[in-house]
């Protein structure tokens, strides 16, 4: 512990690679003591002669060891080396914070992707005498949330993550359900000897919890991390942190996201129209265009990404560059269709073509980042890996069309649903599994290259609206114009070329 009970340090520009997974950072720091606190912040003097990657991830340690000495599990060298294991998620900067409460020692580590407030003021973790936090993802309504506070607060940054501390001070854990975004964070309540971890409603951002006992007792340590590889040899038990859930040591897991459309007795809303659905989706798209850096679009040539691109276009000034990216093998239908829609939408379009040999050569890398041996998920992740690698050379963030199939029954097998109730039940099931399938692929492949993927179809408000539709409006019939997602396609007649609008 340095100069009090809380310490924070950040660094920029670590060279990251799998062969350097346990490398520690050494360098010179310049420090300043925050006024009226025992918190020290340290920042690097220089970023010169360093390879920089960009991404985002969190690590937290809570060690119940007694005594005043910093336990090895909370040491800066260990926390930084564990963060380096997910170094492909970053950093624009790597941060470290430490403190001791009445119950445990704690440490926070953070790999930063600078999208909102890319200045040093937004470096994490945010460490204060009473509350500290490390967060991954984006809180889209963070500015609106400040207006819900009982009194104005002084902020140190324009980062969307800083609001978490202010909300917690005002509302305790009740604020989690007010967050609109994709996130995983750990917040330390040093003043009261507690902490709070939370994950977004759909599981867009990953989070894992690890436990270790001490001499066979229940008292040991808890750890949280954005990727499994940070916990594998330092925790005895590891579990996925459930989506739509928060955790405190007093309550354990608490489910805060309980959408009514998952209830067995849910009644669909006949008053919802196609215009309502489209308007809500457009709001979701615009919300995800919030950025302080240049961004782009994954344009697959399929209907979902074409819809997102169509809704983005009117909200960008005429002469502003809008880069789109697609990937595929030479002369593939995806490459051709994406090229055509990019011309219609006036996107600055870029293509990455790959060969079968290239695909086979990166399987080991895909598995390393994906953290699964699921063959189907690995296969589908290979193009995403190339796409993210390609796009990351130009932008830090891309919007994608993920999530539409789970809301509108976009898979061909939905044609086999025996009735509307079964159709809706299958939608509910695959929606609940997104965090371990499509969203896992999207997060891990983009974060392997320091790129953030945003998914407007999985906006909480839009999801509720789409799931309120009577499933008979989504069922699949005979013929081209009754195929999967016909309800969604019909909203964009005349805007998306016919051959793409009804492409399977």
XYZ file of C-alpha atoms in Angstrom:
504
model
C 0.000 0.000 0.000
C 1.327 3.449 -0.921
C 0.543 6.666 0.948
C -2.819 5.580 2.340
C -5.399 2.923 1.637
C -5.882 3.299 -2.108
C -3.439 3.404 -4.984
C -3.941 3.657 -8.738
C -1.567 3.512 -11.655
C -2.011 3.512 -15.401
C 0.342 2.794 -18.240
C 0.204 3.246 -21.970
C 1.812 1.291 -24.745
C 2.622 -2.218 -23.610
C 3.879 -4.639 -26.253
C 1.457 -7.561 -26.054
C 1.767 -11.065 -27.481
C 1.014 -14.643 -26.478
C 4.715 -15.274 -25.981
C 4.819 -12.420 -23.501
C 1.764 -13.425 -21.507
C 3.438 -13.022 -18.144
C 5.666 -10.055 -18.953
C 5.657 -7.240 -16.423
C 5.908 -3.561 -17.241
C 8.776 -1.509 -16.000
C 8.997 2.216 -16.472
C 9.136 5.614 -14.860
C 6.023 7.151 -13.374
C 5.186 10.664 -12.387
C 2.739 10.940 -9.500
C 0.355 13.462 -8.077
C -1.693 13.204 -4.915
C -5.401 13.935 -5.281
C -6.625 16.768 -3.085
C -8.404 15.693 0.121
C -7.827 11.999 -0.424
C -5.396 9.189 0.256
C -5.495 8.109 -3.362
C -2.387 8.316 -5.499
C -2.553 8.311 -9.299
C 0.523 7.426 -11.321
C 0.900 7.920 -15.058
C 3.648 6.992 -17.552
C 6.069 9.618 -18.699
C 6.320 8.467 -22.317
C 4.736 6.245 -24.966
C 7.707 6.316 -27.328
C 9.246 3.179 -28.906
C 6.271 1.044 -27.935
C 3.800 -1.057 -29.944
C 0.227 -0.054 -29.030
C -2.897 -2.195 -29.358
C -6.369 -1.052 -28.376
C -9.155 -2.838 -26.532
C -10.985 -3.165 -23.228
C -11.107 -5.632 -20.349
C -11.455 -5.741 -16.560
C -9.853 -7.725 -13.767
C -10.704 -7.569 -10.060
C -9.293 -9.363 -7.016
C -10.819 -9.530 -3.523
C -8.501 -11.305 -1.116
C -9.712 -11.957 2.437
C -6.187 -12.349 3.795
C -5.651 -10.689 7.178
C -2.955 -8.154 7.929
C -1.788 -4.917 6.380
C 0.678 -6.329 3.864
C -0.443 -6.434 0.233
C -1.148 -10.106 -0.587
C 0.572 -11.460 -3.685
C -2.804 -11.885 -5.396
C -3.279 -8.098 -5.302
C 0.259 -7.115 -6.208
C 0.710 -4.773 -9.123
C 3.066 -7.159 -10.913
C 0.596 -10.069 -10.770
C -2.470 -8.025 -11.683
C -0.674 -6.494 -14.634
C 0.595 -9.874 -15.828
C -2.921 -11.328 -15.638
C -4.252 -8.346 -17.591
C -1.566 -8.968 -20.199
C -3.194 -12.324 -20.896
C -6.107 -10.431 -22.416
C -3.713 -7.880 -23.849
C -5.299 -8.211 -27.288
C -8.264 -6.326 -25.781
C -5.845 -3.448 -25.233
C -4.331 -1.270 -24.276
C -4.638 2.315 -25.214
C -3.582 2.216 -21.588
C -3.363 -0.353 -18.815
C -4.419 0.670 -15.324
C -4.013 -0.712 -11.812
C -5.623 0.207 -8.507
C -5.231 -1.203 -4.998
C -6.796 -0.684 -1.602
C -7.729 -2.340 1.678
C -11.171 -2.322 3.245
C -12.252 -3.643 6.629
C -12.998 -7.045 5.057
C -10.423 -7.645 2.350
C -7.644 -6.361 0.173
C -8.690 -5.467 -3.347
C -7.064 -4.756 -6.688
C -8.485 -3.608 -10.016
C -6.862 -3.980 -13.416
C -8.074 -2.467 -16.667
C -7.226 -2.631 -20.367
C -8.573 0.440 -22.110
C -10.174 1.041 -25.502
C -10.535 4.810 -25.814
C -13.878 5.469 -27.515
C -15.551 7.907 -25.107
C -13.196 10.602 -23.786
C -9.929 9.254 -25.216
C -7.959 11.695 -23.036
C -5.968 10.592 -19.941
C -8.858 11.831 -17.773
C -10.798 8.755 -18.849
C -8.098 6.269 -17.804
C -9.310 3.430 -15.594
C -9.686 2.195 -12.992
C -11.277 5.241 -11.413
C -9.999 5.137 -7.835
C -11.506 7.338 -5.128
C -11.290 7.103 -1.313
C -14.823 5.710 -1.018
C -15.658 4.074 -4.367
C -13.554 2.727 -7.223
C -14.540 1.090 -10.513
C -13.220 -0.698 -13.601
C -15.644 -1.126 -16.499
C -15.800 -2.666 -19.957
C -18.276 -1.609 -22.642
C -20.420 1.443 -23.211
C -23.221 3.104 -21.213
C -25.223 4.881 -23.897
C -27.450 6.865 -21.546
C -24.679 8.010 -19.211
C -25.335 11.709 -19.759
C -29.049 11.295 -19.047
C -28.234 9.335 -15.893
C -26.398 12.305 -14.407
C -29.710 14.194 -14.408
C -31.253 11.493 -12.187
C -28.806 12.188 -9.358
C -30.282 13.995 -6.345
C -27.735 16.798 -6.692
C -25.096 17.884 -9.243
C -21.691 16.215 -9.027
C -18.221 17.243 -10.114
C -16.775 14.897 -12.732
C -13.178 14.270 -13.702
C -13.856 13.020 -17.242
C -16.382 12.627 -20.032
C -16.054 8.863 -19.841
C -19.334 6.956 -19.744
C -17.886 4.693 -17.031
C -17.376 7.415 -14.427
C -21.131 7.769 -13.897
C -21.197 4.311 -12.267
C -19.514 5.664 -9.128
C -21.895 8.597 -8.816
C -24.950 6.401 -9.339
C -23.786 3.904 -6.739
C -23.238 6.624 -4.145
C -26.785 7.893 -4.743
C -28.778 4.697 -5.296
C -26.732 1.691 -4.186
C -27.261 -1.362 -6.373
C -30.654 -0.095 -7.606
C -28.988 1.883 -10.389
C -27.899 -1.209 -12.359
C -31.316 -1.688 -13.944
C -31.209 1.930 -15.170
C -28.141 1.351 -17.338
C -28.699 1.287 -21.086
C -25.763 -0.298 -22.815
C -23.374 -3.219 -23.047
C -21.173 -3.571 -20.015
C -19.352 -5.629 -17.449
C -17.927 -3.828 -14.434
C -16.639 -4.266 -10.911
C -17.133 -1.483 -8.376
C -15.428 -1.396 -4.972
C -17.340 0.162 -2.067
C -14.341 0.750 0.133
C -16.256 2.945 2.576
C -18.647 0.128 3.511
C -16.458 -2.903 2.871
C -18.505 -4.231 -0.032
C -18.343 -4.501 -3.819
C -20.636 -4.799 -6.824
C -20.109 -6.688 -10.097
C -22.611 -6.578 -12.958
C -23.104 -7.716 -16.548
C -25.383 -6.282 -19.225
C -28.872 -7.730 -19.862
C -28.011 -9.866 -22.898
C -24.399 -10.780 -22.174
C -22.875 -8.695 -24.964
C -19.802 -8.141 -22.811
C -18.203 -11.155 -21.099
C -17.459 -11.624 -17.412
C -16.241 -14.582 -15.354
C -16.041 -15.199 -11.612
C -13.309 -17.277 -9.998
C -13.081 -18.579 -6.435
C -10.257 -19.920 -4.314
C -10.417 -21.191 -0.750
C -7.862 -20.588 1.971
C -6.760 -23.722 3.841
C -10.064 -25.383 3.013
C -12.176 -22.629 4.569
C -14.787 -20.487 2.882
C -12.540 -17.463 3.242
C -10.072 -16.997 0.404
C -10.373 -14.841 -2.659
C -12.823 -13.904 -5.387
C -11.716 -12.758 -8.805
C -13.547 -11.324 -11.807
C -12.211 -11.085 -15.343
C -13.358 -10.380 -18.877
C -11.675 -13.529 -20.182
C -11.198 -17.040 -18.826
C -7.486 -17.091 -19.569
C -6.916 -14.548 -16.795
C -8.243 -16.952 -14.153
C -7.294 -20.475 -15.264
C -4.265 -21.088 -13.033
C -5.049 -18.669 -10.196
C -8.560 -19.829 -9.224
C -9.810 -23.233 -8.090
C -13.339 -22.731 -9.454
C -14.431 -20.605 -12.406
C -17.954 -19.867 -13.619
C -19.544 -17.655 -16.205
C -21.139 -14.559 -14.702
C -24.811 -14.668 -15.803
C -26.116 -11.985 -18.141
C -28.609 -9.501 -16.694
C -27.275 -10.111 -13.179
C -25.357 -8.274 -10.474
C -23.390 -9.713 -7.556
C -22.486 -8.438 -4.100
C -20.898 -10.399 -1.223
C -24.068 -9.789 0.821
C -26.622 -10.929 -1.777
C -24.784 -13.245 -4.147
C -26.229 -13.200 -7.649
C -29.319 -11.034 -8.182
C -31.209 -11.108 -11.483
C -32.070 -7.497 -12.333
C -33.121 -8.050 -15.965
C -36.389 -9.969 -16.054
C -38.189 -9.071 -19.304
C -41.880 -9.859 -19.309
C -41.714 -11.440 -22.767
C -39.928 -14.433 -21.241
C -42.871 -15.143 -18.913
C -45.090 -18.097 -19.800
C -48.225 -15.973 -19.541
C -46.886 -13.025 -21.565
C -49.541 -11.345 -23.689
C -48.407 -9.951 -27.033
C -49.359 -6.376 -27.860
C -51.636 -6.085 -30.933
C -51.210 -2.302 -30.950
C -47.522 -2.440 -31.925
C -47.051 -1.588 -35.595
C -44.237 -1.986 -38.106
C -43.695 1.778 -37.876
C -43.208 1.457 -34.111
C -40.667 -1.305 -34.626
C -38.726 0.630 -37.223
C -38.693 3.839 -35.179
C -37.368 2.012 -32.117
C -34.670 0.315 -34.169
C -33.562 3.624 -35.651
C -33.227 5.047 -32.138
C -31.126 2.023 -31.174
C -28.851 2.531 -34.174
C -28.359 6.259 -33.555
C -27.649 5.599 -29.885
C -24.780 3.309 -30.877
C -23.231 5.935 -33.118
C -22.113 7.705 -29.910
C -18.340 7.931 -30.201
C -15.423 10.336 -29.869
C -13.438 8.387 -32.490
C -14.068 7.278 -36.055
C -16.296 4.229 -36.488
C -17.633 2.025 -39.258
C -19.994 -0.796 -40.172
C -19.710 -4.533 -40.736
C -21.590 -4.963 -44.005
C -22.117 -8.641 -44.772
C -24.552 -8.248 -47.638
C -27.210 -9.961 -45.541
C -30.426 -8.183 -44.683
C -29.571 -7.402 -41.052
C -26.400 -5.377 -41.646
C -28.024 -3.716 -44.660
C -30.860 -2.509 -42.415
C -28.430 -1.111 -39.844
C -26.473 0.639 -42.584
C -29.664 2.053 -44.096
C -30.712 3.513 -40.744
C -27.265 4.987 -40.072
C -26.948 6.872 -43.345
C -29.395 9.771 -42.694
C -27.698 10.571 -39.395
C -24.276 11.219 -40.888
C -23.384 14.497 -42.620
C -23.291 14.122 -46.395
C -19.535 14.405 -46.843
C -18.485 12.497 -43.737
C -16.593 9.295 -44.476
C -18.514 6.182 -43.477
C -16.303 3.121 -43.843
C -17.884 -0.296 -44.303
C -16.104 -3.629 -44.206
C -16.913 -7.037 -45.575
C -15.082 -10.343 -45.740
C -15.404 -13.484 -47.820
C -13.769 -15.777 -50.297
C -13.294 -14.606 -53.873
C -16.561 -14.014 -55.758
C -18.644 -15.131 -52.753
C -22.294 -13.978 -52.611
C -21.588 -11.966 -49.453
C -18.809 -9.981 -51.112
C -20.970 -9.222 -54.149
C -24.089 -8.235 -52.181
C -22.165 -6.051 -49.733
C -20.498 -4.241 -52.608
C -23.885 -3.450 -54.141
C -25.529 -2.143 -50.957
C -22.419 -0.046 -50.173
C -22.859 1.746 -53.500
C -26.521 2.440 -52.761
C -25.700 3.831 -49.300
C -22.572 5.714 -50.453
C -20.307 3.977 -47.960
C -16.525 4.028 -48.252
C -16.402 0.286 -48.783
C -13.501 -2.085 -48.120
C -13.220 -5.816 -48.828
C -11.006 -8.490 -47.327
C -10.870 -11.693 -49.349
C -9.291 -14.771 -47.802
C -8.314 -18.238 -48.962
C -8.916 -21.682 -47.486
C -5.231 -21.905 -46.577
C -5.436 -18.631 -44.669
C -8.506 -19.870 -42.807
C -6.779 -23.074 -41.726
C -3.685 -21.169 -40.628
C -5.513 -19.081 -38.022
C -7.550 -21.804 -36.300
C -5.218 -21.869 -33.284
C -5.494 -18.083 -32.895
C -9.273 -18.215 -33.164
C -9.483 -20.879 -30.448
C -7.128 -18.908 -28.191
C -9.315 -15.822 -28.325
C -12.666 -17.598 -28.497
C -11.873 -19.831 -25.479
C -13.945 -22.760 -26.721
C -13.534 -25.916 -28.785
C -17.079 -25.763 -30.124
C -16.453 -26.664 -33.778
C -19.399 -24.758 -35.225
C -18.542 -21.602 -33.312
C -14.894 -21.854 -34.361
C -15.865 -22.296 -38.017
C -18.171 -19.286 -38.000
C -15.589 -17.176 -36.154
C -12.875 -17.500 -38.786
C -14.367 -14.912 -41.202
C -15.099 -12.632 -38.231
C -11.455 -12.816 -37.199
C -10.305 -11.664 -40.646
C -13.003 -8.990 -40.746
C -12.086 -7.525 -37.352
C -8.371 -7.610 -38.143
C -9.051 -5.769 -41.402
C -11.410 -3.139 -39.936
C -9.213 -2.429 -36.910
C -6.587 -0.876 -39.168
C -9.000 2.006 -39.831
C -11.498 2.315 -36.957
C -11.966 1.455 -33.292
C -15.662 0.604 -33.385
C -18.156 -0.964 -35.811
C -21.903 -1.494 -35.752
C -23.126 -4.992 -36.668
C -26.378 -6.775 -37.502
C -26.108 -9.453 -34.789
C -29.278 -10.354 -32.874
C -31.960 -9.968 -35.527
C -32.379 -13.705 -36.098
C -33.084 -14.281 -32.411
C -35.852 -11.681 -32.366
C -37.554 -12.394 -35.692
C -36.973 -16.120 -36.248
C -34.339 -15.697 -38.926
C -33.107 -19.266 -39.053
C -34.553 -21.559 -41.719
C -35.468 -24.236 -39.169
C -38.127 -21.928 -37.757
C -40.248 -23.064 -40.706
C -40.628 -26.366 -38.837
C -42.270 -24.775 -35.782
C -45.546 -26.674 -35.261
C -47.403 -23.649 -33.898
C -46.972 -20.031 -32.858
C -46.370 -20.893 -29.221
C -43.486 -23.180 -30.174
C -42.096 -20.470 -32.467
C -42.074 -17.949 -29.598
C -40.645 -20.481 -27.176
C -37.711 -21.118 -29.486
C -37.124 -17.381 -29.879
C -36.956 -17.084 -26.097
C -34.539 -20.001 -25.846
C -32.039 -18.783 -28.428
C -32.262 -15.218 -27.157
C -31.164 -16.493 -23.747
C -28.216 -18.345 -25.284
C -26.806 -15.417 -27.275
C -24.035 -14.658 -24.779
C -22.365 -18.002 -25.469
C -22.869 -18.082 -29.237
C -23.179 -15.072 -31.567
C -22.236 -12.478 -28.969
C -19.247 -14.458 -27.793
C -18.031 -14.715 -31.376
C -18.598 -10.995 -31.994
C -16.867 -9.852 -28.797
C -13.878 -12.192 -28.898
C -13.048 -11.802 -32.581
C -13.294 -8.015 -32.514
C -11.501 -7.674 -29.189
C -8.719 -9.910 -30.530
C -7.865 -6.851 -32.619
C -8.750 -3.983 -30.300
C -12.068 -3.307 -32.025
C -15.465 -2.813 -30.399
C -18.637 -4.278 -31.934
C -22.008 -2.666 -31.160
C -25.284 -4.485 -31.723
C -28.357 -2.226 -32.149
C -30.772 -5.134 -32.659
C -30.151 -6.113 -29.034
C -31.033 -2.732 -27.588
C -33.213 -3.494 -24.541
C -36.071 -1.212 -25.603
C -36.033 -2.505 -29.160
C -35.890 -6.115 -27.983
C -38.957 -5.575 -25.798
C -40.821 -3.993 -28.705
C -39.862 -6.731 -31.185
C -40.752 -9.512 -28.753
C -44.148 -7.905 -28.079
C -45.218 -8.750 -31.633
C -47.627 -11.632 -32.117
C -45.441 -14.543 -33.313
C -47.875 -15.217 -36.171
C -46.414 -12.078 -37.792
C -42.980 -13.720 -37.813
C -43.841 -17.257 -38.911
C -42.409 -18.581 -42.172
C -44.687 -19.418 -45.084
C -44.383 -20.550 -48.688
C -42.655 -18.494 -51.353
C -39.968 -15.811 -51.510
C -42.067 -13.057 -49.921
C -43.034 -15.173 -46.916
C -39.551 -16.318 -46.024
C -37.847 -15.833 -42.679
C -37.903 -12.250 -41.354
C -40.455 -11.170 -43.984
C -42.020 -8.793 -41.442
C -38.679 -7.037 -40.953
C -37.783 -7.020 -44.659
C -41.055 -5.414 -45.638
C -40.252 -2.346 -43.550
C -37.466 -1.462 -45.983
C -39.150 -1.958 -49.333
C -37.947 0.659 -51.767
C -34.854 1.502 -49.707
C -32.845 -1.697 -50.031
C -32.466 -3.247 -53.506
C -35.007 -6.028 -54.054
C -32.422 -8.726 -54.735
C -30.727 -7.993 -51.400
C -33.918 -7.339 -49.452
C -35.172 -10.866 -50.176
C -31.810 -12.595 -50.235
C -31.605 -15.674 -48.026
